[in-house]
Amino acid sequence: MSRGDRRRSIRAAIYARVSTDKQELSNQIVELRAYAKHHDYKVVAEYTDIESGATSGRNGLSDALTAASRGKYRVLLCWAVDRLTRGGIEKVMRIYNWLRAQKVEVVSLREPFLTTTELNPARDVILAVMGWV
């Protein structure tokens, strides 16, 4: 079985967020779909929010996390980590660690060094610094 065949069987979800309705979600979604296609992921769901990343209880993210807990997908594709949250170090680490506990990998299109699908011992340190900034 080739690497592409293995990935094709991996279900992925897309999460995209913008802060205001004056911004375009479609830019992120188009790039994430292309990434998924290029890497042979099967996109089974797309979740979106139009509100601040500092806001708790965003419907799209909540739905994505609920689906992860139900095993609906194994990889969450996001454009950048700050699309998941702007809530600082604790919130970023909480989301990453919770997804890891659900056996869901995170792929950040703009920050491949934060992707959890590959071994990277420095990732948590970099993630903490980025969450702090």
mmCIF file of N, CA and C in Angstrom:
data_model
loop_
_atom_site.group_PDB
_atom_site.id
_atom_site.type_symbol
_atom_site.label_atom_id
_atom_site.label_comp_id
_atom_site.label_asym_id
_atom_site.label_seq_id
_atom_site.Cartn_x
_atom_site.Cartn_y
_atom_site.Cartn_z
ATOM 1 N N MET A 1 0.852 -1.181 0.000
ATOM 2 C CA MET A 1 0.000 0.000 0.000
ATOM 3 C C MET A 1 0.892 1.237 0.000
ATOM 4 N N SER A 2 0.648 2.141 -0.919
ATOM 5 C CA SER A 2 1.467 3.346 -1.019
ATOM 6 C C SER A 2 1.075 4.358 0.058
ATOM 7 N N ARG A 3 1.939 5.342 0.265
ATOM 8 C CA ARG A 3 1.664 6.394 1.241
ATOM 9 C C ARG A 3 0.357 7.110 0.912
ATOM 10 N N GLY A 4 0.119 7.388 -0.369
ATOM 11 C CA GLY A 4 -1.118 8.043 -0.793
ATOM 12 C C GLY A 4 -2.333 7.194 -0.500
ATOM 13 N N ASP A 5 -2.218 5.870 -0.690
ATOM 14 C CA ASP A 5 -3.334 4.973 -0.395
ATOM 15 C C ASP A 5 -3.652 4.967 1.095
ATOM 16 N N ARG A 6 -2.615 4.991 1.933
ATOM 17 C CA ARG A 6 -2.839 5.033 3.383
ATOM 18 C C ARG A 6 -3.524 6.333 3.773
ATOM 19 N N ARG A 7 -3.064 7.445 3.231
ATOM 20 C CA ARG A 7 -3.657 8.734 3.586
ATOM 21 C C ARG A 7 -5.081 8.865 3.066
ATOM 22 N N ARG A 8 -5.341 8.334 1.894
ATOM 23 C CA ARG A 8 -6.674 8.453 1.308
ATOM 24 C C ARG A 8 -7.721 7.885 2.256
ATOM 25 N N SER A 9 -7.326 6.891 3.021
ATOM 26 C CA SER A 9 -8.263 6.296 3.957
ATOM 27 C C SER A 9 -8.380 7.113 5.242
ATOM 28 N N ILE A 10 -7.550 8.118 5.398
ATOM 29 C CA ILE A 10 -7.601 8.953 6.599
ATOM 30 C C ILE A 10 -8.631 10.064 6.405
ATOM 31 N N ARG A 11 -9.593 10.069 7.312
ATOM 32 C CA ARG A 11 -10.646 11.092 7.272
ATOM 33 C C ARG A 11 -10.117 12.378 7.902
ATOM 34 N N ALA A 12 -10.378 13.481 7.231
ATOM 35 C CA ALA A 12 -9.928 14.782 7.714
ATOM 36 C C ALA A 12 -11.097 15.747 7.777
ATOM 37 N N ALA A 13 -10.959 16.714 8.661
ATOM 38 C CA ALA A 13 -11.926 17.810 8.752
ATOM 39 C C ALA A 13 -11.154 19.109 8.564
ATOM 40 N N ILE A 14 -11.859 20.086 8.044
ATOM 41 C CA ILE A 14 -11.297 21.423 7.853
ATOM 42 C C ILE A 14 -11.933 22.353 8.874
ATOM 43 N N TYR A 15 -11.095 23.195 9.492
ATOM 44 C CA TYR A 15 -11.622 24.259 10.355
ATOM 45 C C TYR A 15 -11.053 25.586 9.861
ATOM 46 N N ALA A 16 -11.946 26.534 9.607
ATOM 47 C CA ALA A 16 -11.534 27.872 9.156
ATOM 48 C C ALA A 16 -12.272 28.908 9.995
ATOM 49 N N ARG A 17 -11.582 30.008 10.269
ATOM 50 C CA ARG A 17 -12.193 31.083 11.053
ATOM 51 C C ARG A 17 -11.680 32.438 10.591
ATOM 52 N N VAL A 18 -12.591 33.393 10.553
ATOM 53 C CA VAL A 18 -12.241 34.803 10.385
ATOM 54 C C VAL A 18 -12.908 35.567 11.512
ATOM 55 N N SER A 19 -12.405 36.752 11.792
ATOM 56 C CA SER A 19 -12.919 37.529 12.921
ATOM 57 C C SER A 19 -14.172 38.330 12.600
ATOM 58 N N THR A 20 -14.308 38.766 11.337
ATOM 59 C CA THR A 20 -15.458 39.597 10.968
ATOM 60 C C THR A 20 -16.025 39.153 9.629
ATOM 61 N N ASP A 21 -17.247 39.565 9.363
ATOM 62 C CA ASP A 21 -17.866 39.210 8.081
ATOM 63 C C ASP A 21 -17.290 40.029 6.923
ATOM 64 N N LYS A 22 -16.363 40.927 7.208
ATOM 65 C CA LYS A 22 -15.675 41.672 6.152
ATOM 66 C C LYS A 22 -14.466 40.886 5.613
ATOM 67 N N GLN A 23 -14.145 39.781 6.265
ATOM 68 C CA GLN A 23 -13.051 38.915 5.844
ATOM 69 C C GLN A 23 -13.620 37.698 5.113
ATOM 70 N N GLU A 24 -12.778 37.051 4.333
ATOM 71 C CA GLU A 24 -13.205 35.921 3.506
ATOM 72 C C GLU A 24 -12.770 34.580 4.084
ATOM 73 N N LEU A 25 -13.716 33.752 4.416
ATOM 74 C CA LEU A 25 -13.423 32.373 4.822
ATOM 75 C C LEU A 25 -12.947 31.537 3.641
ATOM 76 N N SER A 26 -13.470 31.854 2.474
ATOM 77 C CA SER A 26 -13.218 31.020 1.300
ATOM 78 C C SER A 26 -11.735 30.904 0.976
ATOM 79 N N ASN A 27 -10.940 31.935 1.269
ATOM 80 C CA ASN A 27 -9.500 31.864 0.992
ATOM 81 C C ASN A 27 -8.857 30.700 1.742
ATOM 82 N N GLN A 28 -9.191 30.581 3.025
ATOM 83 C CA GLN A 28 -8.646 29.494 3.839
ATOM 84 C C GLN A 28 -9.167 28.143 3.348
ATOM 85 N N ILE A 29 -10.452 28.065 3.098
ATOM 86 C CA ILE A 29 -11.073 26.799 2.713
ATOM 87 C C ILE A 29 -10.496 26.273 1.406
ATOM 88 N N VAL A 30 -10.331 27.153 0.433
ATOM 89 C CA VAL A 30 -9.762 26.736 -0.857
ATOM 90 C C VAL A 30 -8.364 26.155 -0.657
ATOM 91 N N GLU A 31 -7.532 26.823 0.126
ATOM 92 C CA GLU A 31 -6.167 26.332 0.359
ATOM 93 C C GLU A 31 -6.167 25.016 1.133
ATOM 94 N N LEU A 32 -7.056 24.903 2.114
ATOM 95 C CA LEU A 32 -7.108 23.675 2.905
ATOM 96 C C LEU A 32 -7.625 22.496 2.087
ATOM 97 N N ARG A 33 -8.594 22.735 1.227
ATOM 98 C CA ARG A 33 -9.073 21.668 0.340
ATOM 99 C C ARG A 33 -7.957 21.211 -0.600
ATOM 100 N N ALA A 34 -7.208 22.172 -1.129
ATOM 101 C CA ALA A 34 -6.101 21.831 -2.032
ATOM 102 C C ALA A 34 -5.034 21.027 -1.288
ATOM 103 N N TYR A 35 -4.731 21.423 -0.060
ATOM 104 C CA TYR A 35 -3.761 20.683 0.753
ATOM 105 C C TYR A 35 -4.239 19.252 0.970
ATOM 106 N N ALA A 36 -5.505 19.113 1.337
ATOM 107 C CA ALA A 36 -6.071 17.781 1.575
ATOM 108 C C ALA A 36 -5.981 16.930 0.318
ATOM 109 N N LYS A 37 -6.327 17.504 -0.803
ATOM 110 C CA LYS A 37 -6.277 16.764 -2.063
ATOM 111 C C LYS A 37 -4.840 16.353 -2.391
ATOM 112 N N HIS A 38 -3.917 17.289 -2.244
ATOM 113 C CA HIS A 38 -2.504 17.021 -2.534
ATOM 114 C C HIS A 38 -1.946 15.908 -1.640
ATOM 115 N N HIS A 39 -2.408 15.859 -0.398
ATOM 116 C CA HIS A 39 -1.909 14.865 0.557
ATOM 117 C C HIS A 39 -2.833 13.652 0.680
ATOM 118 N N ASP A 40 -3.805 13.565 -0.203
ATOM 119 C CA ASP A 40 -4.709 12.416 -0.271
ATOM 120 C C ASP A 40 -5.525 12.177 0.993
ATOM 121 N N TYR A 41 -5.904 13.247 1.677
ATOM 122 C CA TYR A 41 -6.831 13.132 2.798
ATOM 123 C C TYR A 41 -8.252 13.175 2.264
ATOM 124 N N LYS A 42 -9.138 12.442 2.892
ATOM 125 C CA LYS A 42 -10.547 12.463 2.525
ATOM 126 C C LYS A 42 -11.261 13.444 3.465
ATOM 127 N N VAL A 43 -11.670 14.604 2.947
ATOM 128 C CA VAL A 43 -12.343 15.611 3.770
ATOM 129 C C VAL A 43 -13.793 15.166 3.989
ATOM 130 N N VAL A 44 -14.127 14.949 5.249
ATOM 131 C CA VAL A 44 -15.468 14.477 5.596
ATOM 132 C C VAL A 44 -16.338 15.568 6.203
ATOM 133 N N ALA A 45 -15.720 16.686 6.589
ATOM 134 C CA ALA A 45 -16.498 17.784 7.178
ATOM 135 C C ALA A 45 -15.701 19.081 7.118
ATOM 136 N N GLU A 46 -16.438 20.181 7.068
ATOM 137 C CA GLU A 46 -15.837 21.516 7.136
ATOM 138 C C GLU A 46 -16.571 22.307 8.207
ATOM 139 N N TYR A 47 -15.810 22.929 9.090
ATOM 140 C CA TYR A 47 -16.362 23.710 10.188
ATOM 141 C C TYR A 47 -15.833 25.132 10.068
ATOM 142 N N THR A 48 -16.697 26.100 10.274
ATOM 143 C CA THR A 48 -16.285 27.499 10.128
ATOM 144 C C THR A 48 -16.882 28.362 11.234
ATOM 145 N N ASP A 49 -16.198 29.454 11.503
ATOM 146 C CA ASP A 49 -16.691 30.473 12.429
ATOM 147 C C ASP A 49 -16.355 31.839 11.879
ATOM 148 N N ILE A 50 -17.256 32.778 12.130
ATOM 149 C CA ILE A 50 -16.993 34.186 11.836
ATOM 150 C C ILE A 50 -17.144 34.927 13.157
ATOM 151 N N GLU A 51 -16.084 34.910 13.927
ATOM 152 C CA GLU A 51 -16.003 35.643 15.183
ATOM 153 C C GLU A 51 -14.590 35.571 15.724
ATOM 154 N N SER A 52 -14.318 36.371 16.723
ATOM 155 C CA SER A 52 -12.978 36.471 17.284
ATOM 156 C C SER A 52 -12.489 35.120 17.791
ATOM 157 N N GLY A 53 -11.208 34.877 17.617
ATOM 158 C CA GLY A 53 -10.598 33.662 18.133
ATOM 159 C C GLY A 53 -10.490 33.658 19.641
ATOM 160 N N ALA A 54 -10.714 34.805 20.271
ATOM 161 C CA ALA A 54 -10.699 34.894 21.728
ATOM 162 C C ALA A 54 -12.054 34.529 22.328
ATOM 163 N N THR A 55 -13.080 34.428 21.478
ATOM 164 C CA THR A 55 -14.425 34.103 21.939
ATOM 165 C C THR A 55 -14.517 32.622 22.291
ATOM 166 N N SER A 56 -15.038 32.333 23.462
ATOM 167 C CA SER A 56 -15.248 30.933 23.862
ATOM 168 C C SER A 56 -16.568 30.442 23.286
ATOM 169 N N GLY A 57 -16.659 29.145 23.085
ATOM 170 C CA GLY A 57 -17.908 28.548 22.656
ATOM 171 C C GLY A 57 -18.297 28.823 21.219
ATOM 172 N N ARG A 58 -17.314 29.034 20.345
ATOM 173 C CA ARG A 58 -17.635 29.225 18.929
ATOM 174 C C ARG A 58 -18.263 27.949 18.383
ATOM 175 N N ASN A 59 -19.375 28.093 17.681
ATOM 176 C CA ASN A 59 -20.137 26.938 17.208
ATOM 177 C C ASN A 59 -19.327 26.017 16.302
ATOM 178 N N GLY A 60 -18.620 26.585 15.334
ATOM 179 C CA GLY A 60 -17.862 25.756 14.404
ATOM 180 C C GLY A 60 -16.793 24.943 15.106
ATOM 181 N N LEU A 61 -16.016 25.589 15.979
ATOM 182 C CA LEU A 61 -14.975 24.867 16.709
ATOM 183 C C LEU A 61 -15.597 23.843 17.649
ATOM 184 N N SER A 62 -16.658 24.212 18.327
ATOM 185 C CA SER A 62 -17.341 23.262 19.218
ATOM 186 C C SER A 62 -17.824 22.036 18.456
ATOM 187 N N ASP A 63 -18.397 22.264 17.283
ATOM 188 C CA ASP A 63 -18.862 21.146 16.457
ATOM 189 C C ASP A 63 -17.690 20.276 15.994
ATOM 190 N N ALA A 64 -16.576 20.914 15.638
ATOM 191 C CA ALA A 64 -15.396 20.163 15.203
ATOM 192 C C ALA A 64 -14.861 19.299 16.341
ATOM 193 N N LEU A 65 -14.821 19.846 17.545
ATOM 194 C CA LEU A 65 -14.315 19.094 18.689
ATOM 195 C C LEU A 65 -15.266 17.957 19.065
ATOM 196 N N THR A 66 -16.555 18.207 18.976
ATOM 197 C CA THR A 66 -17.533 17.144 19.243
ATOM 198 C C THR A 66 -17.371 16.009 18.240
ATOM 199 N N ALA A 67 -17.233 16.358 16.975
ATOM 200 C CA ALA A 67 -17.041 15.341 15.939
ATOM 201 C C ALA A 67 -15.758 14.559 16.176
ATOM 202 N N ALA A 68 -14.706 15.235 16.619
ATOM 203 C CA ALA A 68 -13.442 14.552 16.928
ATOM 204 C C ALA A 68 -13.655 13.534 18.036
ATOM 205 N N SER A 69 -14.410 13.918 19.050
ATOM 206 C CA SER A 69 -14.643 12.999 20.173
ATOM 207 C C SER A 69 -15.451 11.785 19.753
ATOM 208 N N ARG A 70 -16.187 11.907 18.676
ATOM 209 C CA ARG A 70 -16.998 10.794 18.157
ATOM 210 C C ARG A 70 -16.267 9.999 17.080
ATOM 211 N N GLY A 71 -15.001 10.356 16.835
ATOM 212 C CA GLY A 71 -14.190 9.610 15.872
ATOM 213 C C GLY A 71 -14.561 9.858 14.420
ATOM 214 N N LYS A 72 -15.164 10.995 14.132
ATOM 215 C CA LYS A 72 -15.605 11.289 12.764
ATOM 216 C C LYS A 72 -14.434 11.558 11.821
ATOM 217 N N TYR A 73 -13.304 11.997 12.367
ATOM 218 C CA TYR A 73 -12.121 12.264 11.543
ATOM 219 C C TYR A 73 -10.877 12.055 12.383
ATOM 220 N N ARG A 74 -9.730 11.932 11.717
ATOM 221 C CA ARG A 74 -8.453 11.685 12.392
ATOM 222 C C ARG A 74 -7.439 12.805 12.209
ATOM 223 N N VAL A 75 -7.733 13.742 11.325
ATOM 224 C CA VAL A 75 -6.839 14.882 11.095
ATOM 225 C C VAL A 75 -7.687 16.136 11.002
ATOM 226 N N LEU A 76 -7.295 17.161 11.759
ATOM 227 C CA LEU A 76 -7.952 18.466 11.670
ATOM 228 C C LEU A 76 -7.015 19.407 10.935
ATOM 229 N N LEU A 77 -7.469 19.902 9.792
ATOM 230 C CA LEU A 77 -6.684 20.834 8.989
ATOM 231 C C LEU A 77 -7.106 22.255 9.313
ATOM 232 N N CYS A 78 -6.154 23.090 9.672
ATOM 233 C CA CYS A 78 -6.454 24.510 9.895
ATOM 234 C C CYS A 78 -5.422 25.332 9.138
ATOM 235 N N TRP A 79 -5.789 26.547 8.801
ATOM 236 C CA TRP A 79 -4.916 27.421 8.018
ATOM 237 C C TRP A 79 -3.718 27.859 8.853
ATOM 238 N N ALA A 80 -3.968 28.167 10.138
ATOM 239 C CA ALA A 80 -2.923 28.556 11.087
ATOM 240 C C ALA A 80 -3.461 28.315 12.494
ATOM 241 N N VAL A 81 -2.571 28.150 13.453
ATOM 242 C CA VAL A 81 -2.987 27.873 14.821
ATOM 243 C C VAL A 81 -3.858 28.990 15.386
ATOM 244 N N ASP A 82 -3.591 30.228 14.998
ATOM 245 C CA ASP A 82 -4.403 31.323 15.533
ATOM 246 C C ASP A 82 -5.842 31.295 15.023
ATOM 247 N N ARG A 83 -6.126 30.450 14.059
ATOM 248 C CA ARG A 83 -7.518 30.237 13.623
ATOM 249 C C ARG A 83 -8.256 29.404 14.659
ATOM 250 N N LEU A 84 -7.546 28.515 15.355
ATOM 251 C CA LEU A 84 -8.176 27.701 16.396
ATOM 252 C C LEU A 84 -8.509 28.539 17.621
ATOM 253 N N THR A 85 -7.568 29.359 18.045
ATOM 254 C CA THR A 85 -7.796 30.185 19.227
ATOM 255 C C THR A 85 -6.822 31.350 19.279
ATOM 256 N N ARG A 86 -7.273 32.398 19.907
ATOM 257 C CA ARG A 86 -6.419 33.539 20.256
ATOM 258 C C ARG A 86 -6.400 33.671 21.772
ATOM 259 N N GLY A 87 -6.628 32.559 22.454
ATOM 260 C CA GLY A 87 -6.777 32.560 23.905
ATOM 261 C C GLY A 87 -5.505 32.352 24.688
ATOM 262 N N GLY A 88 -4.350 32.443 24.048
ATOM 263 C CA GLY A 88 -3.085 32.314 24.755
ATOM 264 C C GLY A 88 -2.601 30.880 24.870
ATOM 265 N N ILE A 89 -1.490 30.739 25.594
ATOM 266 C CA ILE A 89 -0.789 29.467 25.709
ATOM 267 C C ILE A 89 -1.693 28.360 26.237
ATOM 268 N N GLU A 90 -2.365 28.636 27.331
ATOM 269 C CA GLU A 90 -3.180 27.601 27.975
ATOM 270 C C GLU A 90 -4.251 27.061 27.035
ATOM 271 N N LYS A 91 -4.933 27.938 26.344
ATOM 272 C CA LYS A 91 -6.007 27.516 25.441
ATOM 273 C C LYS A 91 -5.451 26.725 24.248
ATOM 274 N N VAL A 92 -4.357 27.202 23.651
ATOM 275 C CA VAL A 92 -3.739 26.496 22.524
ATOM 276 C C VAL A 92 -3.342 25.082 22.960
ATOM 277 N N MET A 93 -2.649 24.986 24.087
ATOM 278 C CA MET A 93 -2.194 23.680 24.558
ATOM 279 C C MET A 93 -3.373 22.792 24.933
ATOM 280 N N ARG A 94 -4.406 23.373 25.508
ATOM 281 C CA ARG A 94 -5.582 22.583 25.876
ATOM 282 C C ARG A 94 -6.225 21.965 24.637
ATOM 283 N N ILE A 95 -6.377 22.741 23.563
ATOM 284 C CA ILE A 95 -6.971 22.227 22.326
ATOM 285 C C ILE A 95 -6.084 21.142 21.717
ATOM 286 N N TYR A 96 -4.781 21.414 21.583
ATOM 287 C CA TYR A 96 -3.864 20.424 21.007
ATOM 288 C C TYR A 96 -3.854 19.135 21.825
ATOM 289 N N ASN A 97 -3.730 19.264 23.135
ATOM 290 C CA ASN A 97 -3.665 18.072 23.986
ATOM 291 C C ASN A 97 -4.981 17.303 23.979
ATOM 292 N N TRP A 98 -6.088 18.006 23.949
ATOM 293 C CA TRP A 98 -7.388 17.338 23.908
ATOM 294 C C TRP A 98 -7.537 16.571 22.600
ATOM 295 N N LEU A 99 -7.149 17.201 21.491
ATOM 296 C CA LEU A 99 -7.231 16.506 20.203
ATOM 297 C C LEU A 99 -6.304 15.294 20.175
ATOM 298 N N ARG A 100 -5.118 15.435 20.721
ATOM 299 C CA ARG A 100 -4.200 14.288 20.805
ATOM 300 C C ARG A 100 -4.840 13.144 21.590
ATOM 301 N N ALA A 101 -5.517 13.470 22.692
ATOM 302 C CA ALA A 101 -6.187 12.449 23.504
ATOM 303 C C ALA A 101 -7.293 11.749 22.712
ATOM 304 N N GLN A 102 -7.861 12.445 21.748
ATOM 305 C CA GLN A 102 -8.900 11.866 20.889
ATOM 306 C C GLN A 102 -8.285 11.129 19.699
ATOM 307 N N LYS A 103 -6.959 11.115 19.651
ATOM 308 C CA LYS A 103 -6.205 10.504 18.539
ATOM 309 C C LYS A 103 -6.448 11.246 17.222
ATOM 310 N N VAL A 104 -6.572 12.554 17.338
ATOM 311 C CA VAL A 104 -6.737 13.427 16.172
ATOM 312 C C VAL A 104 -5.472 14.254 16.029
ATOM 313 N N GLU A 105 -4.896 14.205 14.845
ATOM 314 C CA GLU A 105 -3.714 14.998 14.543
ATOM 315 C C GLU A 105 -4.141 16.377 14.071
ATOM 316 N N VAL A 106 -3.282 17.372 14.275
ATOM 317 C CA VAL A 106 -3.544 18.734 13.823
ATOM 318 C C VAL A 106 -2.524 19.085 12.753
ATOM 319 N N VAL A 107 -3.009 19.617 11.641
ATOM 320 C CA VAL A 107 -2.134 20.095 10.580
ATOM 321 C C VAL A 107 -2.396 21.584 10.416
ATOM 322 N N SER A 108 -1.351 22.386 10.618
ATOM 323 C CA SER A 108 -1.425 23.823 10.394
ATOM 324 C C SER A 108 -0.761 24.111 9.051
ATOM 325 N N LEU A 109 -1.562 24.551 8.104
ATOM 326 C CA LEU A 109 -1.067 24.787 6.748
ATOM 327 C C LEU A 109 0.068 25.811 6.727
ATOM 328 N N ARG A 110 -0.076 26.906 7.445
ATOM 329 C CA ARG A 110 0.914 27.983 7.447
ATOM 330 C C ARG A 110 2.083 27.731 8.395
ATOM 331 N N GLU A 111 1.928 26.763 9.293
ATOM 332 C CA GLU A 111 2.971 26.489 10.283
ATOM 333 C C GLU A 111 3.235 24.980 10.343
ATOM 334 N N PRO A 112 3.826 24.433 9.293
ATOM 335 C CA PRO A 112 4.026 22.985 9.260
ATOM 336 C C PRO A 112 4.851 22.453 10.430
ATOM 337 N N PHE A 113 5.652 23.301 11.051
ATOM 338 C CA PHE A 113 6.452 22.888 12.200
ATOM 339 C C PHE A 113 5.588 22.646 13.433
ATOM 340 N N LEU A 114 4.296 23.025 13.380
ATOM 341 C CA LEU A 114 3.376 22.778 14.493
ATOM 342 C C LEU A 114 2.454 21.586 14.241
ATOM 343 N N THR A 115 2.614 20.965 13.096
ATOM 344 C CA THR A 115 1.792 19.825 12.732
ATOM 345 C C THR A 115 2.125 18.641 13.633
ATOM 346 N N THR A 116 1.107 17.946 14.103
ATOM 347 C CA THR A 116 1.336 16.824 15.014
ATOM 348 C C THR A 116 1.458 15.485 14.302
ATOM 349 N N THR A 117 1.323 15.463 12.976
ATOM 350 C CA THR A 117 1.406 14.193 12.247
ATOM 351 C C THR A 117 2.832 13.689 12.120
ATOM 352 N N GLU A 118 3.805 14.519 12.446
ATOM 353 C CA GLU A 118 5.204 14.116 12.370
ATOM 354 C C GLU A 118 5.896 14.441 13.686
ATOM 355 N N LEU A 119 6.882 13.637 14.044
ATOM 356 C CA LEU A 119 7.613 13.826 15.292
ATOM 357 C C LEU A 119 8.380 15.144 15.256
ATOM 358 N N ASN A 120 8.185 15.971 16.276
ATOM 359 C CA ASN A 120 8.886 17.241 16.383
ATOM 360 C C ASN A 120 8.985 17.591 17.868
ATOM 361 N N PRO A 121 10.100 17.257 18.513
ATOM 362 C CA PRO A 121 10.236 17.488 19.943
ATOM 363 C C PRO A 121 10.118 18.957 20.348
ATOM 364 N N ALA A 122 10.429 19.873 19.468
ATOM 365 C CA ALA A 122 10.370 21.305 19.797
ATOM 366 C C ALA A 122 8.975 21.905 19.613
ATOM 367 N N ARG A 123 8.045 21.149 19.043
ATOM 368 C CA ARG A 123 6.712 21.670 18.706
ATOM 369 C C ARG A 123 6.007 22.307 19.900
ATOM 370 N N ASP A 124 5.984 21.635 21.046
ATOM 371 C CA ASP A 124 5.251 22.164 22.193
ATOM 372 C C ASP A 124 5.840 23.482 22.685
ATOM 373 N N VAL A 125 7.153 23.603 22.621
ATOM 374 C CA VAL A 125 7.794 24.860 23.034
ATOM 375 C C VAL A 125 7.414 25.971 22.051
ATOM 376 N N ILE A 126 7.515 25.675 20.758
ATOM 377 C CA ILE A 126 7.161 26.669 19.739
ATOM 378 C C ILE A 126 5.681 27.045 19.849
ATOM 379 N N LEU A 127 4.843 26.060 20.065
ATOM 380 C CA LEU A 127 3.405 26.280 20.206
ATOM 381 C C LEU A 127 3.106 27.170 21.407
ATOM 382 N N ALA A 128 3.784 26.918 22.515
ATOM 383 C CA ALA A 128 3.591 27.733 23.715
ATOM 384 C C ALA A 128 4.008 29.181 23.457
ATOM 385 N N VAL A 129 5.148 29.358 22.800
ATOM 386 C CA VAL A 129 5.616 30.730 22.504
ATOM 387 C C VAL A 129 4.631 31.436 21.591
ATOM 388 N N MET A 130 4.165 30.732 20.538
ATOM 389 C CA MET A 130 3.210 31.352 19.617
ATOM 390 C C MET A 130 1.898 31.674 20.314
ATOM 391 N N GLY A 131 1.445 30.804 21.210
ATOM 392 C CA GLY A 131 0.231 31.077 21.955
ATOM 393 C C GLY A 131 0.379 32.281 22.857
ATOM 394 N N TRP A 132 1.580 32.438 23.413
ATOM 395 C CA TRP A 132 1.855 33.565 24.294
ATOM 396 C C TRP A 132 1.871 34.868 23.507
ATOM 397 N N VAL A 133 2.481 34.834 22.311
ATOM 398 C CA VAL A 133 2.582 36.031 21.479
ATOM 399 C C VAL A 133 1.205 36.405 20.987
#
